[in-house]
Coordinates of C-alpha atoms and ligand atoms in Angstrom, one line a residue:
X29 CA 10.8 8.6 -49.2
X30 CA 7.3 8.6 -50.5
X31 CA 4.6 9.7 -48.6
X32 CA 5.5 12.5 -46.4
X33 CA 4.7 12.1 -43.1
X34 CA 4.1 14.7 -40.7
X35 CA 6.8 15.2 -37.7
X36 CA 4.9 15.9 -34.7
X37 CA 6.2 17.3 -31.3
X38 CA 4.7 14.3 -30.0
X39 CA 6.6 12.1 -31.7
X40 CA 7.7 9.2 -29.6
X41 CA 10.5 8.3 -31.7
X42 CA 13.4 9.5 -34.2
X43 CA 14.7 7.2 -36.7
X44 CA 17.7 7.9 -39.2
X45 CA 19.0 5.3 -41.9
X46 CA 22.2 5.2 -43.5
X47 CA 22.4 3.4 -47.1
X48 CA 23.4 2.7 -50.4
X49 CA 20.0 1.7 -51.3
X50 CA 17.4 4.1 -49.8
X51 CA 14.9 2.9 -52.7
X52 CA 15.0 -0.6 -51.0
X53 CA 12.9 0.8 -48.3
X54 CA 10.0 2.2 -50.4
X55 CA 7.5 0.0 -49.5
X56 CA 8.0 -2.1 -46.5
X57 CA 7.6 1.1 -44.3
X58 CA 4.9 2.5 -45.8
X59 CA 1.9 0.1 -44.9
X60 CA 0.1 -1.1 -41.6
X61 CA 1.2 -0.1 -38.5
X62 CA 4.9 1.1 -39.5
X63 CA 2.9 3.7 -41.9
X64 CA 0.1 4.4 -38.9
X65 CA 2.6 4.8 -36.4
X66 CA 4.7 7.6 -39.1
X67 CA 1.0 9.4 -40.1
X68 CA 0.3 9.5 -36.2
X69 CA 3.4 11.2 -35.9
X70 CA 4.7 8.6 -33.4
X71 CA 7.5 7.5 -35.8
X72 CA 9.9 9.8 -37.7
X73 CA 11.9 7.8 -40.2
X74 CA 13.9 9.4 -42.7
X75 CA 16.0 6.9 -45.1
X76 CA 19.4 9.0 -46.2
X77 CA 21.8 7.8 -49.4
X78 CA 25.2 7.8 -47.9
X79 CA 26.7 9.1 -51.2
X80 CA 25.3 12.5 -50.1
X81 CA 28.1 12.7 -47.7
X82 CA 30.8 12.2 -50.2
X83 CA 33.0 15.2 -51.6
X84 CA 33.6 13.8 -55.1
X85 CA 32.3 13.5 -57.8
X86 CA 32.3 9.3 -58.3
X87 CA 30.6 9.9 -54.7
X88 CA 33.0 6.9 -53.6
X89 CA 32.0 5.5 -50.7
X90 CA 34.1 2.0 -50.6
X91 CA 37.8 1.2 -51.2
X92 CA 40.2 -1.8 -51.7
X93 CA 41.4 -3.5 -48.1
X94 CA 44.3 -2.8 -47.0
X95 CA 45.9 -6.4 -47.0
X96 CA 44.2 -7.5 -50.0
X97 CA 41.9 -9.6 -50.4
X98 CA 38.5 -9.9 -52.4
X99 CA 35.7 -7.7 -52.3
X100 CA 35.5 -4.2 -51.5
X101 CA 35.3 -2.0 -47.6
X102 CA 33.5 1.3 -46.6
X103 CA 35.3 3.9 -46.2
X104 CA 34.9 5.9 -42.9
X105 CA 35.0 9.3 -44.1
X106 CA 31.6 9.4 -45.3
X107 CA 30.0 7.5 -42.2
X108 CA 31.2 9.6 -39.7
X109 CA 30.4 12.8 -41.7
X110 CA 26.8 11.5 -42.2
X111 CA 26.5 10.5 -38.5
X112 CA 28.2 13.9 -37.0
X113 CA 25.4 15.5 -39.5
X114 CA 22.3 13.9 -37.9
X115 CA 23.0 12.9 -34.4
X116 CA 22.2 14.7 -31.2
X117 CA 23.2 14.3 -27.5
X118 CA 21.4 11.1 -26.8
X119 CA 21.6 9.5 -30.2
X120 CA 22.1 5.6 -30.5
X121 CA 24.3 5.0 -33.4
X122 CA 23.7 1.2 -34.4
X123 CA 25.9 -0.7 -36.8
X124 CA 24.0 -3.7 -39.0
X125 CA 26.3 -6.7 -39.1
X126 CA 26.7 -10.6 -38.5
X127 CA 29.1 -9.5 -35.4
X128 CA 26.8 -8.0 -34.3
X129 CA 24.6 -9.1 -30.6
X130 CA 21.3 -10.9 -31.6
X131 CA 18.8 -9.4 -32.4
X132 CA 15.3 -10.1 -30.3
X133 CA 12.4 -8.6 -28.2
X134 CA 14.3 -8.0 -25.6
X135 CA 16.6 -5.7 -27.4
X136 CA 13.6 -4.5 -29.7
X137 CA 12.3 -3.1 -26.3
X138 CA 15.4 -1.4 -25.2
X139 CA 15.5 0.4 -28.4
X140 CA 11.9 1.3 -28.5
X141 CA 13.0 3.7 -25.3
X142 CA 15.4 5.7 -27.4
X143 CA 14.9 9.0 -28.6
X144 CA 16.6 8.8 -31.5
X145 CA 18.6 6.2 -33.2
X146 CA 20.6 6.5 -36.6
X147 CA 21.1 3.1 -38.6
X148 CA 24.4 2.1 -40.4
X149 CA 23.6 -0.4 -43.0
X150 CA 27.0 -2.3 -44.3
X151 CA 27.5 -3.3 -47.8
X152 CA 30.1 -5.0 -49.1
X153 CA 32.6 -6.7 -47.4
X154 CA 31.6 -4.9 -44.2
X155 CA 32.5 -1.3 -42.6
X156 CA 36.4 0.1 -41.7
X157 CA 37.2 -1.1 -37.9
X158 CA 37.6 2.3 -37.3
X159 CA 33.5 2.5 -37.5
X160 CA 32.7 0.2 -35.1
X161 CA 35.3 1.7 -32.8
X162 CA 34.8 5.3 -32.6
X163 CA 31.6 5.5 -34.2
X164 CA 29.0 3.3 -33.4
X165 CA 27.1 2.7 -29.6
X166 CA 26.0 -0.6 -30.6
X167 CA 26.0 -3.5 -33.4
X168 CA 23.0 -5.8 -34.0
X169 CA 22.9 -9.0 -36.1
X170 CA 19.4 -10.4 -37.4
X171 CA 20.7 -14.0 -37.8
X172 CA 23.9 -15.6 -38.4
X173 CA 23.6 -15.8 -42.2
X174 CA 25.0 -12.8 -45.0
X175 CA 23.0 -10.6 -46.4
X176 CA 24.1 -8.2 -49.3
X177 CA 23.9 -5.2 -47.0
X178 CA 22.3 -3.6 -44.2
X179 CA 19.1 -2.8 -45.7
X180 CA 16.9 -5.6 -44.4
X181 CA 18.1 -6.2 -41.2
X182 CA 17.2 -2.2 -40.5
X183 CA 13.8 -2.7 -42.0
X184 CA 13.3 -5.6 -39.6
X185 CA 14.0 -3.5 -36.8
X186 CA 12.2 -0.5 -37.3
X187 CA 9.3 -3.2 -38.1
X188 CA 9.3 -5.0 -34.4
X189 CA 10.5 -1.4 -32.5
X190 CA 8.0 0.6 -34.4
X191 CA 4.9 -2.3 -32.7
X192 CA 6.3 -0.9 -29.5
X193 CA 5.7 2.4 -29.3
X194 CA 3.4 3.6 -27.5
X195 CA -0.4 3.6 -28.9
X196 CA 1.5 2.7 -32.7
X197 CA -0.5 -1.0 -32.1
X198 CA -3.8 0.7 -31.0
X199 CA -4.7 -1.5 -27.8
X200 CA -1.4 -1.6 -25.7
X201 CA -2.9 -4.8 -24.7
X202 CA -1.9 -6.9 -27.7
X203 CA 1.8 -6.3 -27.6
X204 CA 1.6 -7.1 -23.5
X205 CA 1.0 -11.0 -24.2
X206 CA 2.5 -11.8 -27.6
X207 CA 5.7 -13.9 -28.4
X208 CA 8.7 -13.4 -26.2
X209 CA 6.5 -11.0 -24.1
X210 CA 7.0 -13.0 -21.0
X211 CA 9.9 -15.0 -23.0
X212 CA 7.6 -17.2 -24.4
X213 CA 6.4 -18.6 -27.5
X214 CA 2.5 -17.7 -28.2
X215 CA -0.3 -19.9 -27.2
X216 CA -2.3 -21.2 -30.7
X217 CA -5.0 -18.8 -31.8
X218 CA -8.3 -19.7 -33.7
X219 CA -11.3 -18.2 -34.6
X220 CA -14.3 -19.0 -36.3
X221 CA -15.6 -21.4 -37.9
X222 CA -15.8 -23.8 -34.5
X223 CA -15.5 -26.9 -36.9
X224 CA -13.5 -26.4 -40.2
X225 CA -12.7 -29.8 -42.1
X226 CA -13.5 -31.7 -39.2
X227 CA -10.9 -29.8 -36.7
X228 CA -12.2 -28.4 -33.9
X229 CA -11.4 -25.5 -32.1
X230 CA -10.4 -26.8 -28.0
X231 CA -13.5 -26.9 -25.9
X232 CA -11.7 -24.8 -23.8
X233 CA -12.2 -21.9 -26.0
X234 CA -15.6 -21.5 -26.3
X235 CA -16.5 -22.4 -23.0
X236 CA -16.2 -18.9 -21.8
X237 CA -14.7 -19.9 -18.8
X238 CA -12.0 -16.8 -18.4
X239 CA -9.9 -18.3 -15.8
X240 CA -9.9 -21.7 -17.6
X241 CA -9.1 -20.2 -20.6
X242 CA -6.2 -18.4 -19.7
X243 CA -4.6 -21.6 -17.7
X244 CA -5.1 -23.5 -21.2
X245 CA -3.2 -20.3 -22.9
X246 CA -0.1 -20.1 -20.1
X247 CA 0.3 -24.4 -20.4
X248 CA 0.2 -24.4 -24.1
X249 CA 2.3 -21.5 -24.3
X250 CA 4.8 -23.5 -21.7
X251 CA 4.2 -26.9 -23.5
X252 CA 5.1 -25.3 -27.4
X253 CA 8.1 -23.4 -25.9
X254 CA 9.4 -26.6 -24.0
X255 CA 8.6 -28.8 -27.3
X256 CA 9.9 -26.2 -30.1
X257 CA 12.0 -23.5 -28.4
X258 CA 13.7 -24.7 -24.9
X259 CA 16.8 -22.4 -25.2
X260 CA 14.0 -19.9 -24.5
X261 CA 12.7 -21.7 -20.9
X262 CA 16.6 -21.7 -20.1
X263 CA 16.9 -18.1 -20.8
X264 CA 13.9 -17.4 -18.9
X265 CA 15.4 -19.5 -15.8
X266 CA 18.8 -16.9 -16.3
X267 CA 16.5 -13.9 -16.3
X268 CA 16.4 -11.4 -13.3
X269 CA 13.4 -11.4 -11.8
X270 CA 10.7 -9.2 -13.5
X271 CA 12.3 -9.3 -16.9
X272 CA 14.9 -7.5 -18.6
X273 CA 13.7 -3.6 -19.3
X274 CA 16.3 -2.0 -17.8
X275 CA 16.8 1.4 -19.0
X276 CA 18.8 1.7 -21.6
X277 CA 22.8 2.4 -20.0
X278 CA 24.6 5.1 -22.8
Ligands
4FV8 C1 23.6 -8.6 -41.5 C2 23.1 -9.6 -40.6 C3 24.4 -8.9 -42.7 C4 27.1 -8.4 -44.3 C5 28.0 -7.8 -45.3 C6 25.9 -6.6 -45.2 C7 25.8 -7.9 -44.5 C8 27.3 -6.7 -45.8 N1 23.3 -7.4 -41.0 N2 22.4 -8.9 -39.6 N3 23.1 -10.9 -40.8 N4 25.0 -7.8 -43.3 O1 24.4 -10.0 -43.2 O2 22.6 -7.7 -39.8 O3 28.0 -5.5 -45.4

């Protein structure tokens, strides 16, 4: 994985992927903040090509199903090998798939408080059960469509955990009041110019009335939720008081 970053004791946060395709992930991980957060030492990812933890010499890593049927399943052999090779005491060992619990901030925050989390990205038809029983802590889905493995949906991840840690989004501000912060969607932004095309930026705005403004923010942010996204103001309504951070339970 191109280019190397440094692994400081002060890194906040240990990330291990498991793939058939570790060249998908040169790129997406090495710009903005993902690439700050790695350079600052905040982040260590290191991408891994399952194959390395087969024994053969076609490096087979996927078999017929038992049962028949079409397409093609991992085997577990080299997914437990690969994880019993890189994970530790408190690792998190998350399996990518469409059964797995949604994805969201919420659970972006919970992860962002784990030392160290290894990645399984599926291909195929999927993983053996015996993966997702005796191997994996937890299984995330990005969306209730199929994708052609793993690789995205880890990329995605590591993308909105990554904003997270600590100091990787410069002010710790920004990342307070964004999107599904306070289970919300985000208020509308503008900047300059005042007038563009005859639209006008709210008076509101520019009034620099601080306490005005951020009433305007918190009912727009209520009104767009309520209008666009009301399964969110329901959730909200089901939340425990003061959000959901709880510590991670292993
Ligand atoms: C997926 C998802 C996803 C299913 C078969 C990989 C593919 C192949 N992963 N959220 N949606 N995975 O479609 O996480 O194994």
């Amino acid at each position: 994985m191109t280019p190397p970053f440094p692994t400081g004791p002060k890194c906040s946060m240990k990330i291990d992927v498991l793939t058939l395709f570790p060249e998908m992930f040169a790129g997406p991980l090495d710009v903005s903040i993902v690439a700050r957060a790695r350079k600052a030492g905040l982040l260590d990812l290191r991408v891994h090509n399952l194959r390395d933890w087969t024994h053969d010499r076609h490096k087979t890593v996927d078999d017929r199903p038992f049962g028949g049927g079409a397409g093609m399943v991992m085997k577990p052999e080299p997914l437990f090998e690969a994880v019993e090779a890189l994970a530790g005491e408190r690792t998190h060992i998350v399996l990518l798939g469409p059964a797995g619990r949604p994805f969201s901030q919420a659970v972006a925050r919970e992860l962002a408080q784990r030392e160290h989390v290894v990645f399984i990205c599926g291909s195929y038809e999927g993983v053996d059960e015996r993966v997702r029983e005796a191997l994996a802590d937890d299984e995330l889905s990005i969306g209730d469509y199929v994708l052609t493995n793993g690789g995205l949906p880890a990329m995605v991840i590591i993308d909105a955990v990554t904003r997270l840690l600590p100091g990787a989004l410069g002010d710790d501000q920004s990342a307070a009041d964004e999107s599904f912060s306070h289970g919300l969607l985000e208020y509308p932004h503008y900047t300059r110019p005042a007038e563009f095309r005859g639209m006008k930026v709210p008076d509101v705005l520019l009034g620099g009335h601080h306490a005005e403004i951020e009433k305007w923010r918190a009912s727009q942010a209520k009104q767009r939720t309520a209008e666009r996204r009301p399964d969110l103001l329901n959730e909200q309504l089901e939340q425990p008081r003061g959000g959901d951070d709880q510590p991670p339970q292993n």
